[in-house]
PDB file of C-alpha atoms in Angstrom:
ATOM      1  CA  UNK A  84     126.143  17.762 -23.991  1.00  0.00           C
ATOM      2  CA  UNK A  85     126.680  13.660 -24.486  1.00  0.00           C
ATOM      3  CA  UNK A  86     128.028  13.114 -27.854  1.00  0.00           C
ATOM      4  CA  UNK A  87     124.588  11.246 -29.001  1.00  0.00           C
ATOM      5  CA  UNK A  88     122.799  14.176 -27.829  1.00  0.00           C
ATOM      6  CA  UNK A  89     124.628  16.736 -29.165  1.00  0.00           C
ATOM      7  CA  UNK A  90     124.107  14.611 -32.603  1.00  0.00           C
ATOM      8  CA  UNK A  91     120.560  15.207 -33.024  1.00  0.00           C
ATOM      9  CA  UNK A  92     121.106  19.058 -32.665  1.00  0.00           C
ATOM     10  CA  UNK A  93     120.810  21.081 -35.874  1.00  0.00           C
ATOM     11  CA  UNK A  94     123.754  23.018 -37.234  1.00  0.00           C
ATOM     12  CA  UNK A  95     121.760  26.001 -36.928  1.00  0.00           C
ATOM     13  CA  UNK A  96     121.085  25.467 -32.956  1.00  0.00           C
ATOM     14  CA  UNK A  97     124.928  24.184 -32.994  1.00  0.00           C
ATOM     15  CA  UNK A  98     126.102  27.266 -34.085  1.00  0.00           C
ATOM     16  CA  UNK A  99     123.806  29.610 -31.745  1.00  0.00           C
ATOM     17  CA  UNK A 100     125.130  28.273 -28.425  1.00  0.00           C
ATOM     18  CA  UNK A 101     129.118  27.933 -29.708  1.00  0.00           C
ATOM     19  CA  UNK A 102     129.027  31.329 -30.836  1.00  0.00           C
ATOM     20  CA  UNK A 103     127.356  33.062 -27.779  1.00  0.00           C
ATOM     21  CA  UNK A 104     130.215  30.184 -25.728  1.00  0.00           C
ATOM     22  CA  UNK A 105     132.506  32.364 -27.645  1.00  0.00           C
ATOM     23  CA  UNK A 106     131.244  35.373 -27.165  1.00  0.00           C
ATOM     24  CA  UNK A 107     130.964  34.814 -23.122  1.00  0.00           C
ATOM     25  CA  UNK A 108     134.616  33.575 -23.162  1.00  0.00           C
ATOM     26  CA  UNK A 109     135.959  36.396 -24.952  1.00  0.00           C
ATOM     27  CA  UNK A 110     133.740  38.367 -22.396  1.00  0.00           C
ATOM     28  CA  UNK A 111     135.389  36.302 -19.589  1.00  0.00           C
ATOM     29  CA  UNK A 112     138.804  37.325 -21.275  1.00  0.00           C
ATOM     30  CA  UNK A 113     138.443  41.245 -21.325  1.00  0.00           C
ATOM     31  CA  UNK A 114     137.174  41.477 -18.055  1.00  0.00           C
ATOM     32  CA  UNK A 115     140.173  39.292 -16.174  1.00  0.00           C
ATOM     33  CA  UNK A 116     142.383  41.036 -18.634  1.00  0.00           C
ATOM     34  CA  UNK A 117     141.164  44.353 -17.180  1.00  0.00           C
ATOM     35  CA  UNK A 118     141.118  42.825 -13.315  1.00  0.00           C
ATOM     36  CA  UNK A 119     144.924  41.161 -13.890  1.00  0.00           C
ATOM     37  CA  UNK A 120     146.323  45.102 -15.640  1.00  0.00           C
ATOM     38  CA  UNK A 121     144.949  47.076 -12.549  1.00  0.00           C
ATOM     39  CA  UNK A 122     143.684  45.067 -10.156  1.00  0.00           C
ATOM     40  CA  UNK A 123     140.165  45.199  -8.232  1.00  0.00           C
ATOM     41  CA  UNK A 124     140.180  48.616  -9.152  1.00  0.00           C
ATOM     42  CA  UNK A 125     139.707  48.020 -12.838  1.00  0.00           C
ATOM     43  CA  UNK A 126     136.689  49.760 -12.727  1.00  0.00           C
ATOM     44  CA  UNK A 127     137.549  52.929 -10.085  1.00  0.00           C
ATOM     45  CA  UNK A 128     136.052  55.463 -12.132  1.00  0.00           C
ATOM     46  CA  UNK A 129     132.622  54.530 -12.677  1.00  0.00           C
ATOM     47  CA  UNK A 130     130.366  54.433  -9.412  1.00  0.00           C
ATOM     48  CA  UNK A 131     130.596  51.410  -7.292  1.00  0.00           C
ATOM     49  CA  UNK A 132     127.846  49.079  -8.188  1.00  0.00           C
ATOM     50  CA  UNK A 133     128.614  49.784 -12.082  1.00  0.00           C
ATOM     51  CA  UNK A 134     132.230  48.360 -11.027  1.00  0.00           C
ATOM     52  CA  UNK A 135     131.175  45.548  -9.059  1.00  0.00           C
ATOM     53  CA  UNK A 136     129.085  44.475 -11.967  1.00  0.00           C
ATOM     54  CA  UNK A 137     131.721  44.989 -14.562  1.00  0.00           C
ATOM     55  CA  UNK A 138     134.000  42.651 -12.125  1.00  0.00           C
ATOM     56  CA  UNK A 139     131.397  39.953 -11.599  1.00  0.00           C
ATOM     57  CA  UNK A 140     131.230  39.809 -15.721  1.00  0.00           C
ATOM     58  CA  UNK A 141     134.815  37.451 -15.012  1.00  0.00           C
ATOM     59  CA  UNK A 142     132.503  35.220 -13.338  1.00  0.00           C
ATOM     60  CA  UNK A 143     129.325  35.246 -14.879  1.00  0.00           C
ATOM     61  CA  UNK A 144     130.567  34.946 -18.391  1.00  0.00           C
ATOM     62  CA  UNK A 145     132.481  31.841 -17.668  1.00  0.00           C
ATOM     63  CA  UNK A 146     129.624  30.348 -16.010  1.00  0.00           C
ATOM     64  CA  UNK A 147     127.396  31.255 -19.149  1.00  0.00           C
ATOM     65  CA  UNK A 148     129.783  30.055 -21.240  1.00  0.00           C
ATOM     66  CA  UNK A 149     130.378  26.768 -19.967  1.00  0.00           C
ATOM     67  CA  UNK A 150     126.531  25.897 -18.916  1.00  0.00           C
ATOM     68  CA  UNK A 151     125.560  26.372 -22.627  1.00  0.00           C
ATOM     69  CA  UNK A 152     128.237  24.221 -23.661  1.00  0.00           C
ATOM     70  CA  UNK A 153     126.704  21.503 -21.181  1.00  0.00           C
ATOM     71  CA  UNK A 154     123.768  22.367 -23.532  1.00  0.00           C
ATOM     72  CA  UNK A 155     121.715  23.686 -19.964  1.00  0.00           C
ATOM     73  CA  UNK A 156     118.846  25.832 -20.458  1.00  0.00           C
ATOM     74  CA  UNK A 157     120.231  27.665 -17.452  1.00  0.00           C
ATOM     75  CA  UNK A 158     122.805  28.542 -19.658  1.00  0.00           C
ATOM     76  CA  UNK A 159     120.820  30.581 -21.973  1.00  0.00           C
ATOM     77  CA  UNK A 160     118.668  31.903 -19.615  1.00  0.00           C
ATOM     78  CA  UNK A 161     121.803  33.335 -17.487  1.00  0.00           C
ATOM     79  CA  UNK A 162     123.789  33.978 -21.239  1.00  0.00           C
ATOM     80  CA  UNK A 163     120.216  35.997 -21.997  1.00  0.00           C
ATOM     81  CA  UNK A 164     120.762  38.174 -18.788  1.00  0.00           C
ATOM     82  CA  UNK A 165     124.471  38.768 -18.711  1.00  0.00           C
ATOM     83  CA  UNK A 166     123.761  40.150 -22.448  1.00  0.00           C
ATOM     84  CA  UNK A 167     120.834  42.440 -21.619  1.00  0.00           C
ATOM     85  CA  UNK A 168     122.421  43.719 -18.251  1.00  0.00           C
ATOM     86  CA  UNK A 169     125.383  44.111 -19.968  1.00  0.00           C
ATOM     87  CA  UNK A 170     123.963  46.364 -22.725  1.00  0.00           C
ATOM     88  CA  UNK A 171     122.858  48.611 -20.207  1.00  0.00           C
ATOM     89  CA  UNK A 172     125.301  48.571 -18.070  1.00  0.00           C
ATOM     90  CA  UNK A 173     127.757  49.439 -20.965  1.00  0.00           C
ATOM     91  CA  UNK A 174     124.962  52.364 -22.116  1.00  0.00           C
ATOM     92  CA  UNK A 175     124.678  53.985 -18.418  1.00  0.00           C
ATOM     93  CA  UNK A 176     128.621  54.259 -18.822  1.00  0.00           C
ATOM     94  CA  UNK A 177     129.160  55.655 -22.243  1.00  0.00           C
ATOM     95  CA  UNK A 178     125.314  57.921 -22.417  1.00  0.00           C
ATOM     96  CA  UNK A 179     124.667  58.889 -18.627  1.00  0.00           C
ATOM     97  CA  UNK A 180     127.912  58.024 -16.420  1.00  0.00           C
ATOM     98  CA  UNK A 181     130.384  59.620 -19.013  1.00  0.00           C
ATOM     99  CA  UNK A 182     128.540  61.103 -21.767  1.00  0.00           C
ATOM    100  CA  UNK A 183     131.172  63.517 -22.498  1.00  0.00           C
ATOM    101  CA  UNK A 184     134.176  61.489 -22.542  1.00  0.00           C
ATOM    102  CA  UNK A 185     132.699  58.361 -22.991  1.00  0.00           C
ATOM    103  CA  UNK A 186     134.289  58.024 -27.168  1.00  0.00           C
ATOM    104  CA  UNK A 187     133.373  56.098 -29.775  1.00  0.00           C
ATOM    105  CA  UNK A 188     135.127  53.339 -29.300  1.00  0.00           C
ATOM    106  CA  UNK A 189     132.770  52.521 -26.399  1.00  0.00           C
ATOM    107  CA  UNK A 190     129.934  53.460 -27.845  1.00  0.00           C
ATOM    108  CA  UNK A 191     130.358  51.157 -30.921  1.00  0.00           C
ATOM    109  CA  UNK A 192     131.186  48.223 -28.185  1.00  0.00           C
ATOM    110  CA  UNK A 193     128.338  48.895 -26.642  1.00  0.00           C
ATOM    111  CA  UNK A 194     126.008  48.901 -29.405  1.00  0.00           C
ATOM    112  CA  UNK A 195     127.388  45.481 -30.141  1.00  0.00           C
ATOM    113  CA  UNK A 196     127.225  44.278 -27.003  1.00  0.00           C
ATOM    114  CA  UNK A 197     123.437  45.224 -27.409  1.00  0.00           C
ATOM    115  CA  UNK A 198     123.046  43.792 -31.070  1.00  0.00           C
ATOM    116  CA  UNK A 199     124.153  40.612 -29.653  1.00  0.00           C
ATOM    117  CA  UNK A 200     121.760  40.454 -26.635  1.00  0.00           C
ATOM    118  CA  UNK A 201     119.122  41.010 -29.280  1.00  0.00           C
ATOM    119  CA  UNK A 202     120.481  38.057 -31.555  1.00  0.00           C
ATOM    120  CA  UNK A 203     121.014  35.750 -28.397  1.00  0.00           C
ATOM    121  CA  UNK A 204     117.083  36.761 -26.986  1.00  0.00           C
ATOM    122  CA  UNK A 205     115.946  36.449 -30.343  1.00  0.00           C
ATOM    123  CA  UNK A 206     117.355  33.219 -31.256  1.00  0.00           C
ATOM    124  CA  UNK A 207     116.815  31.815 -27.441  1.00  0.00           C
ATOM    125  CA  UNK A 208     112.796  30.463 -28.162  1.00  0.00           C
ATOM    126  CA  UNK A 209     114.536  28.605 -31.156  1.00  0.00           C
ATOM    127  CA  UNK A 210     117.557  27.217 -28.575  1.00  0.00           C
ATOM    128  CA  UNK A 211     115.578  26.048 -26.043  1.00  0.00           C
ATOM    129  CA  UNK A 212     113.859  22.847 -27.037  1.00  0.00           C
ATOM    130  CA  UNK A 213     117.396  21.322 -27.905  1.00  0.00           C
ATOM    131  CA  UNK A 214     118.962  22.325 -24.285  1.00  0.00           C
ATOM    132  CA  UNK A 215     118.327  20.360 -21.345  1.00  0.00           C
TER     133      UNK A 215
END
């Protein structure tokens, strides 16, 4: 956002769209992580559209990240998506794909993954008047 822009914007609003930047960057992080360890086949185990999707995340969380800090309402609308897709992508893994095996370690990251698609759909009516 301009720097006059971005002046008007309440904290509160402020604080919505650099946390879910964050939250899309660290995303951004753990997935190339993943890709740069072992490859394209990061994902090998689970079927291949789950993969591909996992993959993409590189991508679309970096996108998401840096359109809402351009304060774009494209931005929250894609941030919204990669959230809610994510949830369930992360629940088809650890309930249906791998129920037995799946742990609790993914489990609990995928119920956070989900509380924070709630928080980010939630707070996104609020978000959008300021964004552009």
């Amino acid at each position: 956002m301009i720097d006059e822009e971005w002046a008007a914007v309440p904290r509160s609003i402020k604080l919505i769209v650099c946390g879910a930047a964050v939250v899309f960057s660290y995303g951004t992080v753990v997935h190339a992580v993943a890709i740069a360890d072992r490859g394209l086949d990061a994902y090998e185990r689970y079927p291949m559209w789950l993969a591909l999707y996992f993959t993409l995340l590189v991508v679309f969380d970096a996108v998401a990240a840096l359109l809402l800090l351009l304060g774009r309402r494209i931005g929250l609308v894609l941030g919204c998506a990669v959230l809610a897709t994510d949830a369930a992508a992360n629940g088809y893994a650890n309930y249906v794909f791998d129920p037995g095996s799946g742990g609790a370690a993914g489990r609990v990251f995928q119920a956070f993954i989900t509380v924070l698609a709630i928080g980010l759909l939630t707070t996104a009516p609020r978000v959008w008047p300021w964004l552009r």
